Short mmCIF file of C-alpha atoms and ligand atoms in Angstrom, two decimals:
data_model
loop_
_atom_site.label_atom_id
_atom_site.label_comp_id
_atom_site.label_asym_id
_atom_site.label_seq_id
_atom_site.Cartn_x
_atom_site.Cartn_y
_atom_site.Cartn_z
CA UNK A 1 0.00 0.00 0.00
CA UNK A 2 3.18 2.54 0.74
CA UNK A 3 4.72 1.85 -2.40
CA UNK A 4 1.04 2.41 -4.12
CA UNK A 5 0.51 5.48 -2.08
CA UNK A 6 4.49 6.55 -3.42
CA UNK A 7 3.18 5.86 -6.91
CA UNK A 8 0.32 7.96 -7.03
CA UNK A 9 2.39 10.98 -5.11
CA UNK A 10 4.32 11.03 -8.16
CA UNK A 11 1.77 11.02 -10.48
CA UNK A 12 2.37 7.56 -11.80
CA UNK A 13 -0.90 6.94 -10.14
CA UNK A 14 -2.90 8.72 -13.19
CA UNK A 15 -0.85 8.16 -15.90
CA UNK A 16 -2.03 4.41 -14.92
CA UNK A 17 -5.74 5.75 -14.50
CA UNK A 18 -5.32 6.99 -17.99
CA UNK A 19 -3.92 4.31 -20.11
CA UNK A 20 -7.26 2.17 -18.24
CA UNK A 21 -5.21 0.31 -16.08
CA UNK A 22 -7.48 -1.12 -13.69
CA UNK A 23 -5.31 -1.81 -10.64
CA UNK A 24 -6.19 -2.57 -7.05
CA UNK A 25 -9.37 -0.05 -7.41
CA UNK A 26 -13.10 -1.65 -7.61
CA UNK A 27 -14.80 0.12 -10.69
CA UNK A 28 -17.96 1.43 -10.06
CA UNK A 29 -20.90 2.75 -11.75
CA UNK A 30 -21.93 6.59 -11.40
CA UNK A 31 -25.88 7.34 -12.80
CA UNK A 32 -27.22 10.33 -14.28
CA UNK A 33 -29.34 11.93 -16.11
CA UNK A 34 -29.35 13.62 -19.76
CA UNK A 35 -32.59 14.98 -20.66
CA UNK A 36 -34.56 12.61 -18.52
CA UNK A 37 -32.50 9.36 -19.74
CA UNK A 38 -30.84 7.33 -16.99
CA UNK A 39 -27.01 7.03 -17.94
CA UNK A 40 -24.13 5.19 -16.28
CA UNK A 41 -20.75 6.58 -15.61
CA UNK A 42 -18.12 3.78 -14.64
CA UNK A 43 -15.87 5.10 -12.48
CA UNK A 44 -12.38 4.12 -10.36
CA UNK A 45 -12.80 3.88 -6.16
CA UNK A 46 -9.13 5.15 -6.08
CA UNK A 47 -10.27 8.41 -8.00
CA UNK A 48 -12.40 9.43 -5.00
CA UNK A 49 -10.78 12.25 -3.32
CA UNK A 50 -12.00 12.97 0.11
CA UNK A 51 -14.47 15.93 0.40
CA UNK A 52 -13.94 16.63 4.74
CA UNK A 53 -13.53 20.40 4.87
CA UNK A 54 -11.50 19.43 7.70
CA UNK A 55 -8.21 18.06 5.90
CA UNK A 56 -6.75 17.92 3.07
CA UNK A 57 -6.10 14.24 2.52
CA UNK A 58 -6.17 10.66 0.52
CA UNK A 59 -8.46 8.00 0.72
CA UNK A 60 -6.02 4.89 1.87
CA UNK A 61 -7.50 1.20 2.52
CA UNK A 62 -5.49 -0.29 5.04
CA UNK A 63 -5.73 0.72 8.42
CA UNK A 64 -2.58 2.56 9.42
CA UNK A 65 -1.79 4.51 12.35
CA UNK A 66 0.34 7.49 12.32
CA UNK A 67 3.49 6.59 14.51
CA UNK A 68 4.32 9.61 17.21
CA UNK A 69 7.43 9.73 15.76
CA UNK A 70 7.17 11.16 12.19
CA UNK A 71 8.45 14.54 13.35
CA UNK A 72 11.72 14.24 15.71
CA UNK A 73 15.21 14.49 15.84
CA UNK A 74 14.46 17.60 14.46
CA UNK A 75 18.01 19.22 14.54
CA UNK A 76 19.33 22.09 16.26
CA UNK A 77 20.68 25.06 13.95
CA UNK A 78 23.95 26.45 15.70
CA UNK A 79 26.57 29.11 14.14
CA UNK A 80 29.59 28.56 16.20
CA UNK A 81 31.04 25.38 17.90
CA UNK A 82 31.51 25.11 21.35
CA UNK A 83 35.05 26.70 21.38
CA UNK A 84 33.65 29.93 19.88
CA UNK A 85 34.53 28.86 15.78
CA UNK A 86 32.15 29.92 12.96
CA UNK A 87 31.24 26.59 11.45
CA UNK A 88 29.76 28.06 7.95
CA UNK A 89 31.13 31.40 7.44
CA UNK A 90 27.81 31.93 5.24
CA UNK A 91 25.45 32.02 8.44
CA UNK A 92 28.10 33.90 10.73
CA UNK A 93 26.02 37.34 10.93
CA UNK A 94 29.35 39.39 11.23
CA UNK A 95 27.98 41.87 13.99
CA UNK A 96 30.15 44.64 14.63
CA UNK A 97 33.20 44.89 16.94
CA UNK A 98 30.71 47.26 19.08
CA UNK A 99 28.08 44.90 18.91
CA UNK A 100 29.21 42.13 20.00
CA UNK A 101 31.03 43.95 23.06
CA UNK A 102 27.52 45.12 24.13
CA UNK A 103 26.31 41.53 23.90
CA UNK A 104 29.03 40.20 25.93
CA UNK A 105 28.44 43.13 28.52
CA UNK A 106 24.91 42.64 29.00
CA UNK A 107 24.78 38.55 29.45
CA UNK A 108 27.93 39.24 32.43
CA UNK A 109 26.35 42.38 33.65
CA UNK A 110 22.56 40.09 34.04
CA UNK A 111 25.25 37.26 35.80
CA UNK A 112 26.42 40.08 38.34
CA UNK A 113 23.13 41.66 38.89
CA UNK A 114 21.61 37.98 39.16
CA UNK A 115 24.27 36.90 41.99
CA UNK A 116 23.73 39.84 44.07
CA UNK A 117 20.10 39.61 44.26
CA UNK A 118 20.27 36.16 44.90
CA UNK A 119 22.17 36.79 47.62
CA UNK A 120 19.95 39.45 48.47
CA UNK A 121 17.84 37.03 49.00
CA UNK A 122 19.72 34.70 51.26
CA UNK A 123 20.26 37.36 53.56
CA UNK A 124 16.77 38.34 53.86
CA UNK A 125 16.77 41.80 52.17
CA UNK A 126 13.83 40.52 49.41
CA UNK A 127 11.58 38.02 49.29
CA UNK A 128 12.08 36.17 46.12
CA UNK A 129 14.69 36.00 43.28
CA UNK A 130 14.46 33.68 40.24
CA UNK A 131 18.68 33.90 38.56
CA UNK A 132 19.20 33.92 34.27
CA UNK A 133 22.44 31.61 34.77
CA UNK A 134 22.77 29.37 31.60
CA UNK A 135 20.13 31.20 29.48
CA UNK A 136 21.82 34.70 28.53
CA UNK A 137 22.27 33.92 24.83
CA UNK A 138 18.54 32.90 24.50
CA UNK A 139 17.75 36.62 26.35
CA UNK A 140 20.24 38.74 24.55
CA UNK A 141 20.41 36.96 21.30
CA UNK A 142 16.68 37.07 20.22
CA UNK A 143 16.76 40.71 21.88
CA UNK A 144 19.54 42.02 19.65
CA UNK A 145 17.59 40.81 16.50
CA UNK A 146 14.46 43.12 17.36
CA UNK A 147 13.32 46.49 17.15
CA UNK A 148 12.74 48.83 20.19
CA UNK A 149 8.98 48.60 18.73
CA UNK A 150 8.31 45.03 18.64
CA UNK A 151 6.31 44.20 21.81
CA UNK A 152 7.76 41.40 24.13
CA UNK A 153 6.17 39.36 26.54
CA UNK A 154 8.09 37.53 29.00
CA UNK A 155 7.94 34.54 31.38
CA UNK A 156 9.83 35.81 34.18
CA UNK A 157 13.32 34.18 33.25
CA UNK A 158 14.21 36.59 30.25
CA UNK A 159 15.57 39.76 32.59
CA UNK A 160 18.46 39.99 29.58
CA UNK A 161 15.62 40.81 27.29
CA UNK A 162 15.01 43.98 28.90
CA UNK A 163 18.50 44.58 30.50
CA UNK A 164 19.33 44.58 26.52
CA UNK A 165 16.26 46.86 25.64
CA UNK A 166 17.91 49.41 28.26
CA UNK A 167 16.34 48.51 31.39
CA UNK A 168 18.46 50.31 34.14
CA UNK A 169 19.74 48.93 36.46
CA UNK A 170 18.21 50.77 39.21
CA UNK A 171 14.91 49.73 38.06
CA UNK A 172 15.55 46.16 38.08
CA UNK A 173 16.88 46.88 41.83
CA UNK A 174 13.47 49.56 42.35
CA UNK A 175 11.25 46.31 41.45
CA UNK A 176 12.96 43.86 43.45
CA UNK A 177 13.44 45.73 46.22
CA UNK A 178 9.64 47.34 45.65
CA UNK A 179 10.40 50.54 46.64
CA UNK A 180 9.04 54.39 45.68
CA UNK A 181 10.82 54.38 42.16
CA UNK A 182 9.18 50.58 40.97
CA UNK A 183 7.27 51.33 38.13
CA UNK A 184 4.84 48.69 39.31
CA UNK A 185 4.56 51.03 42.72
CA UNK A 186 6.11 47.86 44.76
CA UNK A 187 2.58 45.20 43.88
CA UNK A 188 4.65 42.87 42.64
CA UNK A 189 6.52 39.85 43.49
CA UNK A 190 10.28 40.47 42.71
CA UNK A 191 11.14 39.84 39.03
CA UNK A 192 7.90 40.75 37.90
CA UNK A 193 8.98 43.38 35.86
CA UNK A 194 7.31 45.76 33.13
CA UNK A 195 7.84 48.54 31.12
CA UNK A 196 5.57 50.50 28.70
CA UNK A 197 8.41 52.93 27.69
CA UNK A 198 10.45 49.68 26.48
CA UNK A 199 7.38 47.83 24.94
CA UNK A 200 7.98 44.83 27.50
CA UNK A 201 4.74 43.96 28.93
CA UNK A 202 4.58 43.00 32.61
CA UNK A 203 5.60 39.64 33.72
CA UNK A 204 2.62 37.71 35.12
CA UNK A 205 3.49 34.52 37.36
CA UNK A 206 0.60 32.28 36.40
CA UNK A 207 1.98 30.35 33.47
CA UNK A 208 1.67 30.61 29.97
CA UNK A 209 -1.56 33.75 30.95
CA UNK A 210 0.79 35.59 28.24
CA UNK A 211 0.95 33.33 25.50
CA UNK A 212 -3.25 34.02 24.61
CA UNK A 213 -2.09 37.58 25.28
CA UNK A 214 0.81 38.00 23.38
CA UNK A 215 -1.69 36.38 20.02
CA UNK A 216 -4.03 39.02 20.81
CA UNK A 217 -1.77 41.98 20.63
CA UNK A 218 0.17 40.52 17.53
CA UNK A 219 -4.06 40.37 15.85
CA UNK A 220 -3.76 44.00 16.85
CA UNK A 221 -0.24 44.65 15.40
CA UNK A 222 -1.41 43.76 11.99
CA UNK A 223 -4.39 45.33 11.92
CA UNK A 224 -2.77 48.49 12.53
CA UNK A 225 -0.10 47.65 10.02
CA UNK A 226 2.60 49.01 11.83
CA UNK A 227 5.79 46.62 10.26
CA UNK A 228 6.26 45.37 14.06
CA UNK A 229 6.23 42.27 15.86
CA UNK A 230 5.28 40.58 18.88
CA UNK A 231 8.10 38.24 20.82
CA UNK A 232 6.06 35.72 23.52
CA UNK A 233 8.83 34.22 25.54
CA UNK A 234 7.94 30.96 27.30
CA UNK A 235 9.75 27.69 28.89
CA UNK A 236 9.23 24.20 27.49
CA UNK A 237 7.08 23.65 31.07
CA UNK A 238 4.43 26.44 29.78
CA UNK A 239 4.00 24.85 27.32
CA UNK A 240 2.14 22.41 28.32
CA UNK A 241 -0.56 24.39 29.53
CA UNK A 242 -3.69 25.02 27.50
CA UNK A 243 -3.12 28.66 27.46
CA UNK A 244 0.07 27.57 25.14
CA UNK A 245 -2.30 25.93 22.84
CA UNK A 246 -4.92 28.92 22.43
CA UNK A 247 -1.97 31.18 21.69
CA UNK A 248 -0.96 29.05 18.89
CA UNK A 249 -3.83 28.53 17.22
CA UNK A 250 -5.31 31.57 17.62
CA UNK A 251 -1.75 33.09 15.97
CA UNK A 252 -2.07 30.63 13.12
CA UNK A 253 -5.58 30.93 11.87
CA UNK A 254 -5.53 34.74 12.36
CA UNK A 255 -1.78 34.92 10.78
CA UNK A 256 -0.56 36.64 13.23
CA UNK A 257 3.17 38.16 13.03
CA UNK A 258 4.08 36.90 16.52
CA UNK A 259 7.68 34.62 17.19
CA UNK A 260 6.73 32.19 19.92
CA UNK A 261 9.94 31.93 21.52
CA UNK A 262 10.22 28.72 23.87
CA UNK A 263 13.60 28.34 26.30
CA UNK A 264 13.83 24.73 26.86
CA UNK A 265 16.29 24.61 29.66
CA UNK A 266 15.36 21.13 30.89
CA UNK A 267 13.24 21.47 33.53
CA UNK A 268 9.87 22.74 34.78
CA UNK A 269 11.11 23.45 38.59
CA UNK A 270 11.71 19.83 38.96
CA UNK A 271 10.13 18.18 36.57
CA UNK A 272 12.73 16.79 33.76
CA UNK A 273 11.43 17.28 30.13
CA UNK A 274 11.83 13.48 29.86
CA UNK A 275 8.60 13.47 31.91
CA UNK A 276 6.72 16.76 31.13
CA UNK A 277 6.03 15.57 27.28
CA UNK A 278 6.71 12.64 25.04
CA UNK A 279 7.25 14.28 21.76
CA UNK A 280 10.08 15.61 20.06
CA UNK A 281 10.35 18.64 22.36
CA UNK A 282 8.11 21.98 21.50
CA UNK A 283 9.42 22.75 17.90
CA UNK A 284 7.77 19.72 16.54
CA UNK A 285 4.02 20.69 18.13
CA UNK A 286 4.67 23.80 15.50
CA UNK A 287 3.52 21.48 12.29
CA UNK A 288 0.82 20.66 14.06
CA UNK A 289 -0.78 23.94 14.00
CA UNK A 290 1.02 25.21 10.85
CA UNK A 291 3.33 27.01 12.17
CA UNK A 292 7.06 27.51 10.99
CA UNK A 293 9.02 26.66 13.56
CA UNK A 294 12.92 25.85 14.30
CA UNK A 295 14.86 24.86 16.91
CA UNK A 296 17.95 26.75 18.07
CA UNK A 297 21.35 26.22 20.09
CA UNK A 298 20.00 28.83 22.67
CA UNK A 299 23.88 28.98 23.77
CA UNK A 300 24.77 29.99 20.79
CA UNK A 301 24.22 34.27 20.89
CA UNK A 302 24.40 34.46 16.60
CA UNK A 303 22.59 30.94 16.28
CA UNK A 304 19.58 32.69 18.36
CA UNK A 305 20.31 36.08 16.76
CA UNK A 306 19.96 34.79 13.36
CA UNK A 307 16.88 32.80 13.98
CA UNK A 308 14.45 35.65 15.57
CA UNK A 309 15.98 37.93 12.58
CA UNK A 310 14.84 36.04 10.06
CA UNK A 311 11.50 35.13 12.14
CA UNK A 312 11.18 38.92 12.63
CA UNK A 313 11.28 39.58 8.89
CA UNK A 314 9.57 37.07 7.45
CA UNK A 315 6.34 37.35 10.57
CA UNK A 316 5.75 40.72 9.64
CA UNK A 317 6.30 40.49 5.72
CA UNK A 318 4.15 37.15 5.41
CA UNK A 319 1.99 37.79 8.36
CA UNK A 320 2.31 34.80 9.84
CA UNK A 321 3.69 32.69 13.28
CA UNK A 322 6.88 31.77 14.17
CA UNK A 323 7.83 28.98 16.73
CA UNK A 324 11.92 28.95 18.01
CA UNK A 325 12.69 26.43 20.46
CA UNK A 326 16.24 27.18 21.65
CA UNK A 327 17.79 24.66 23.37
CA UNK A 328 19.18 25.50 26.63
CA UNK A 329 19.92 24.30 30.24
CA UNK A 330 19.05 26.04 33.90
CA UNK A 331 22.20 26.13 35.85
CA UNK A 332 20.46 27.42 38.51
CA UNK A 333 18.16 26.85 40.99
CA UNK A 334 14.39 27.75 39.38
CA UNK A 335 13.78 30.13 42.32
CA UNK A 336 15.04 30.87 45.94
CA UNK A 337 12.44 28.81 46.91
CA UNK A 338 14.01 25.88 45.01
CA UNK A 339 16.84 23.62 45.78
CA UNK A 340 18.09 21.70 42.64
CA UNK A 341 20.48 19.43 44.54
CA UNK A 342 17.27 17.33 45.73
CA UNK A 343 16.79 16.08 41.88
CA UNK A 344 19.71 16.97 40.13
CA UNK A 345 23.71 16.21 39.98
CA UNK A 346 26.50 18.40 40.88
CA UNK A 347 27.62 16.89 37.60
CA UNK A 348 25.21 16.81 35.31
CA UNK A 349 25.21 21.21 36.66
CA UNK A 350 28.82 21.53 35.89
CA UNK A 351 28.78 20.34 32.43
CA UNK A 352 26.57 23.15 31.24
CA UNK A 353 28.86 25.75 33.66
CA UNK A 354 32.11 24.85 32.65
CA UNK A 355 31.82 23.05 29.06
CA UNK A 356 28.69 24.48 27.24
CA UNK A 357 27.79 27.90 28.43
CA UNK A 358 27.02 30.94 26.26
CA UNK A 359 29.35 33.53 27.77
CA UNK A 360 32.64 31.62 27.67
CA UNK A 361 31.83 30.77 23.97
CA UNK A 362 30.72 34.11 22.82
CA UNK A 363 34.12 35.19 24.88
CA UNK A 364 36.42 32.56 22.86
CA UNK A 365 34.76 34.52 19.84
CA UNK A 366 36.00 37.70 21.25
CA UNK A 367 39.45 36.22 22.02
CA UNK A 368 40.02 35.30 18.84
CA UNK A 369 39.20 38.23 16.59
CA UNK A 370 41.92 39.78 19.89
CA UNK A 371 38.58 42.10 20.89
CA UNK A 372 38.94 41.05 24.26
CA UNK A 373 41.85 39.82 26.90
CA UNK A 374 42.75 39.22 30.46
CA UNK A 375 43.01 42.77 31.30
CA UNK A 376 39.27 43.98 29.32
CA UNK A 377 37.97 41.07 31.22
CA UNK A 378 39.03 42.23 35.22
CA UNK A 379 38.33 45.71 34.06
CA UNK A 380 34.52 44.98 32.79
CA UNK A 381 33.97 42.84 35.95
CA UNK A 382 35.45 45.42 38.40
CA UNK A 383 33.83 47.92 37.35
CA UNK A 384 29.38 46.17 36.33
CA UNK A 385 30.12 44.61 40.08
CA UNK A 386 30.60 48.29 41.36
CA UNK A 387 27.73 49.63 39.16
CA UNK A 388 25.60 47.10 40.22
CA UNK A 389 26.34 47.17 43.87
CA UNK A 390 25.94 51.63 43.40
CA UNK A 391 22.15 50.32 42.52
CA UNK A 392 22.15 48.01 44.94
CA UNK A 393 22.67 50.63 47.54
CA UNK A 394 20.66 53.39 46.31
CA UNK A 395 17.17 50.99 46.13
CA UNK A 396 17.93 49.59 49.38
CA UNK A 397 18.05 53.05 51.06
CA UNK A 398 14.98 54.40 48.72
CA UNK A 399 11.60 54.47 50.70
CA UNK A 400 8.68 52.20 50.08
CA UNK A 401 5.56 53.80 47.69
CA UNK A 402 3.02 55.38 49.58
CA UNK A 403 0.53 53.12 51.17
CA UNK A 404 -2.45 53.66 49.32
CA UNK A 405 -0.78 52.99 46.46
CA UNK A 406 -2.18 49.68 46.80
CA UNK A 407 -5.98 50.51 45.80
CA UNK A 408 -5.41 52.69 42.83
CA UNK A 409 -4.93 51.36 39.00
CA UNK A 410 -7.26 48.44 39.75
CA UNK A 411 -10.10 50.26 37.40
CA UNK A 412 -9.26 53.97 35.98
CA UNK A 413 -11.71 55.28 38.76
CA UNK A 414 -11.68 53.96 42.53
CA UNK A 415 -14.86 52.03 42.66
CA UNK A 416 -16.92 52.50 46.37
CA UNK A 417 -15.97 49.33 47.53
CA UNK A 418 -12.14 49.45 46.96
CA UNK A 419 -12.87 53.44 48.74
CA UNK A 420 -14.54 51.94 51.71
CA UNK A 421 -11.04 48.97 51.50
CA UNK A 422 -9.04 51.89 52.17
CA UNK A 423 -10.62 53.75 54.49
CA UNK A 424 -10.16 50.62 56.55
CA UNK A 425 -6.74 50.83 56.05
CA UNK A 426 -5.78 54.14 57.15
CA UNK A 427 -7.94 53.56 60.60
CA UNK A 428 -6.18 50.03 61.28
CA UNK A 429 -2.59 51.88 60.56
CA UNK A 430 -4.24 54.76 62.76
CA UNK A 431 -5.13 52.12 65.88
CA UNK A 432 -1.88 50.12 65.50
CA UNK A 433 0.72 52.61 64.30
CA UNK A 434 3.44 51.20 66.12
CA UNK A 435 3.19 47.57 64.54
CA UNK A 436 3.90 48.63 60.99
CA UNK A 437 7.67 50.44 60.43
CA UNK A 438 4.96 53.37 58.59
CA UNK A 439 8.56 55.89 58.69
CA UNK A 440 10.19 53.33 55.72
CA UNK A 441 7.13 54.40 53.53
CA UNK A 442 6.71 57.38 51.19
CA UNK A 443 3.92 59.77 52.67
C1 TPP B 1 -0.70 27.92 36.17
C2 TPP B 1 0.52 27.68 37.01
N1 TPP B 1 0.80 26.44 37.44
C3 TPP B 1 1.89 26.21 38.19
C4 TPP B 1 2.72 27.23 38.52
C5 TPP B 1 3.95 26.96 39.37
N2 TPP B 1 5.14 27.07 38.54
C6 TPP B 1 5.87 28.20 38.51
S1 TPP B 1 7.16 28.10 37.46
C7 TPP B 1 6.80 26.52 37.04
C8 TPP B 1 7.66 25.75 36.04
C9 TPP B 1 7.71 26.38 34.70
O1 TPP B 1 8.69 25.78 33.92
P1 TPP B 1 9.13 26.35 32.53
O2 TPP B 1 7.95 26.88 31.79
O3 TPP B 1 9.94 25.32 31.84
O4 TPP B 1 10.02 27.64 32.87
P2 TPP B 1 11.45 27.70 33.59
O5 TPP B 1 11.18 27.95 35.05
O6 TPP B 1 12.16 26.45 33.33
O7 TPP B 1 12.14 28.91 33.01
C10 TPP B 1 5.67 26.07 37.73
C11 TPP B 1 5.08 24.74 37.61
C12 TPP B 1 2.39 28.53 38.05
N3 TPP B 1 3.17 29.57 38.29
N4 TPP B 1 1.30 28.72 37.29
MG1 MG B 2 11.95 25.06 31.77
#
């Protein structure tokens, strides 16, 4: 049955039809009418084409089931080796000298700023950290290949997204540390960060809510025909939720210019991707709602780089989804309120730190074009450690937004009820004044 189903893909299939061969088909006879005489029309089974407006398909006669595995080992598109080496000088995308430097700065300045909030955490100064270690080429690789226009929506693990987009670093610090300067007036958990000036909508914790969202605003984007596009960031873990699925189909029936942009770093907290799916990871669901889709060496800063590029251009000049699924690993813990160790090696950690990381390869890049030594190297980590730290300070010392903060921006006027909420506020802070520290808040 293959080998008939081969012939008539080539078209051997009616050239036989044609010349009357009769084959394995049953001929049949067809009436109708001409001028009220009954005529009949012999005809071939195998020329019945299925009519379903849900597929387009063959007839086959032999019951067959599709095996699970007719998309996988889909392979993984990478630009440089793991010691830094173009491997096909056609794809290397020859950034600049500048370029590049600002790519390296960014993933080590998000590695400095990510180990002193961590430890920030530790010692009790805020309440929650989630680190980037291991996935800075997926972050500033897909955010180099974008314009300041194109809308992003995150996870919560893709701070070198907006650190590349020109976050400051006292805002990261404001947010985390909630204080008077957050632009989210201190309502958030730490790392839930947003920013309208940047286009990088705010992180919301419940996964995979901005996957459905991030489809609806790239609808929007091409109705207003405004050459842009929307990134939706997500890990492999999101996307199992049914939120993932919406977003994709809603993006491919609507032809949407949107790049779905999955980091599959291994785990889901600690579940392994061995046990969150049995597929051939997240690019291959993309065929299944006709999407293009790819999957990426996320390590690999021009691999990712070239991939949302391309994405980017063809999204918005096709109108259509994207799906890149770059390949990465967590090094560290998923949040403060994780410990690894309990379901992971020290071994299987260190091969991604020391062996396959994307900062010592984009660095062995550097090396070798002599764009960066030794010296470059202590004098860029002396002096993002003392930048970082002067942020550090400055939002620990910053008051805390004003209290009533907390009631307003829920609708555009304060309704009664959220009124009478904070009434009751102000007379419980009145009664028990000296419980709350009330000084460490803006008036
Ligand atoms: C709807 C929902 N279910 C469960 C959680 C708890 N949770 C937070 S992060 C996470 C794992 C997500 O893994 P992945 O999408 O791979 O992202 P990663 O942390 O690896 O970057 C889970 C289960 C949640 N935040 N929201
Ligand atoms: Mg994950």
């Amino acid at each position: 049955m293959a080998a008939l189903r081969g012939l008539y893909r080539t078209g051997l299939g009616a050239l036989c039809r044609r010349k009357g061969y009769q084959g394995f088909g049953v001929t049949h006879y067809r009436p109708f009418r001409v001028n009220g005489a009954l005529h009949q029309q012999p005809f071939d089974s195998l020329e019945e084409k299925p009519q379903f407006p849900g597929a387009s398909a063959e007839f086959v006669d032999r019951l067959e089931f599709i095996q699970p595995n007719v998309i996988s080992g889909i392979p993984v598109y990478r630009v440089m080796d793991r010691q830094g080496q173009i491997i096909n000088q056609a794809e290397d995308p020859k950034l600049s000298k500048e370029m590049v430097l600002n790519c390296y700065k960014k993933m080590t300045l998000l590695n400095t700023m990510d180990r002193i909030l961590y430890e920030s955490q530790r010692q009790g100064r805020i309440s929650f950290y989630m680190t980037n270690y291991g996935e800075e080429g997926t972050h500033v690789g897909s955010a180099a290949a974008l314009e300041p226009n194109d809308i992003i929506f995150g996870q919560y693990r893709e701070a070198g997204v907006l650190m590349y987009r020109g976050f400051p670093l006292d805002l990261f610090m404001a947010q985390c540390y909630a204080n008077a300067d957050d632009l989210g007036k201190g309502r958030q958990m730490p790392v839930h960060y947003g920013s309208k000036d940047l286009n990088f909508v705010t992180i919301s914790s419940p996964l995979a809510t901005q996957i459905p969202q991030a489809a609806g605003a790239a609808y929007a984007v091409k109705r207003e025909n405004s050459n842009r596009v929307v990134i939706c960031f997500f890990g492999e873990g999101a996307a199992s939720e049914g939120d993932a699925h919406a977003g994709f189909n809603f993006s491919a029936t609507l032809e949407c210019p949107i790049i779905f942009f999955c980091r599959n770093n291994g785990y889901a907290i600690s579940t392994p991707t061995n046990e969150q799916y049995r597929g051939d990871g997240i690019a291959a669901r993309g065929p299944g709602y006709g999407m293009m889709s790819i999957r990426v060496d996320g390590n690999d800063v021009f691999a990712v780089y070239n991939a949302t590029k391309e994405a980017r251009r063809r999204a918005i000049a096709e109108n259509q989804p994207f799906l890149i699924e770059a390949m990465t690993y967590r090094i560290g813990h998923h949040s403060t309120s994780d410990d690894s160790s309990a379901y992971r090696s020290v071994d299987e950690v260190n091969y991604w730190d020391k062996q396959d990381h994307p900062i010592s390869r984009l660095r062995h890049y550097m090396t070798a074009r002599g764009w960066w030594g030794e010296e470059e190297e202590k004098t860029w980590r002396k002096q993002s450690r003392k930048h970082v730290m002067e942020a550090f300070e400055r939002a620990e010392k910053r008051h805390k937004p004003r209290l009533d903060l907390l009631f307003s921006d829920v609708y555009q006027e304060m309704t009664p009820n959220i009124e009478k909420q904070k009434e009751a506020m102000w007379n419980h802070l009145k009664h028990y004044k000296e419980q709350y520290p009330l000084d460490l808040y803006d008036k």
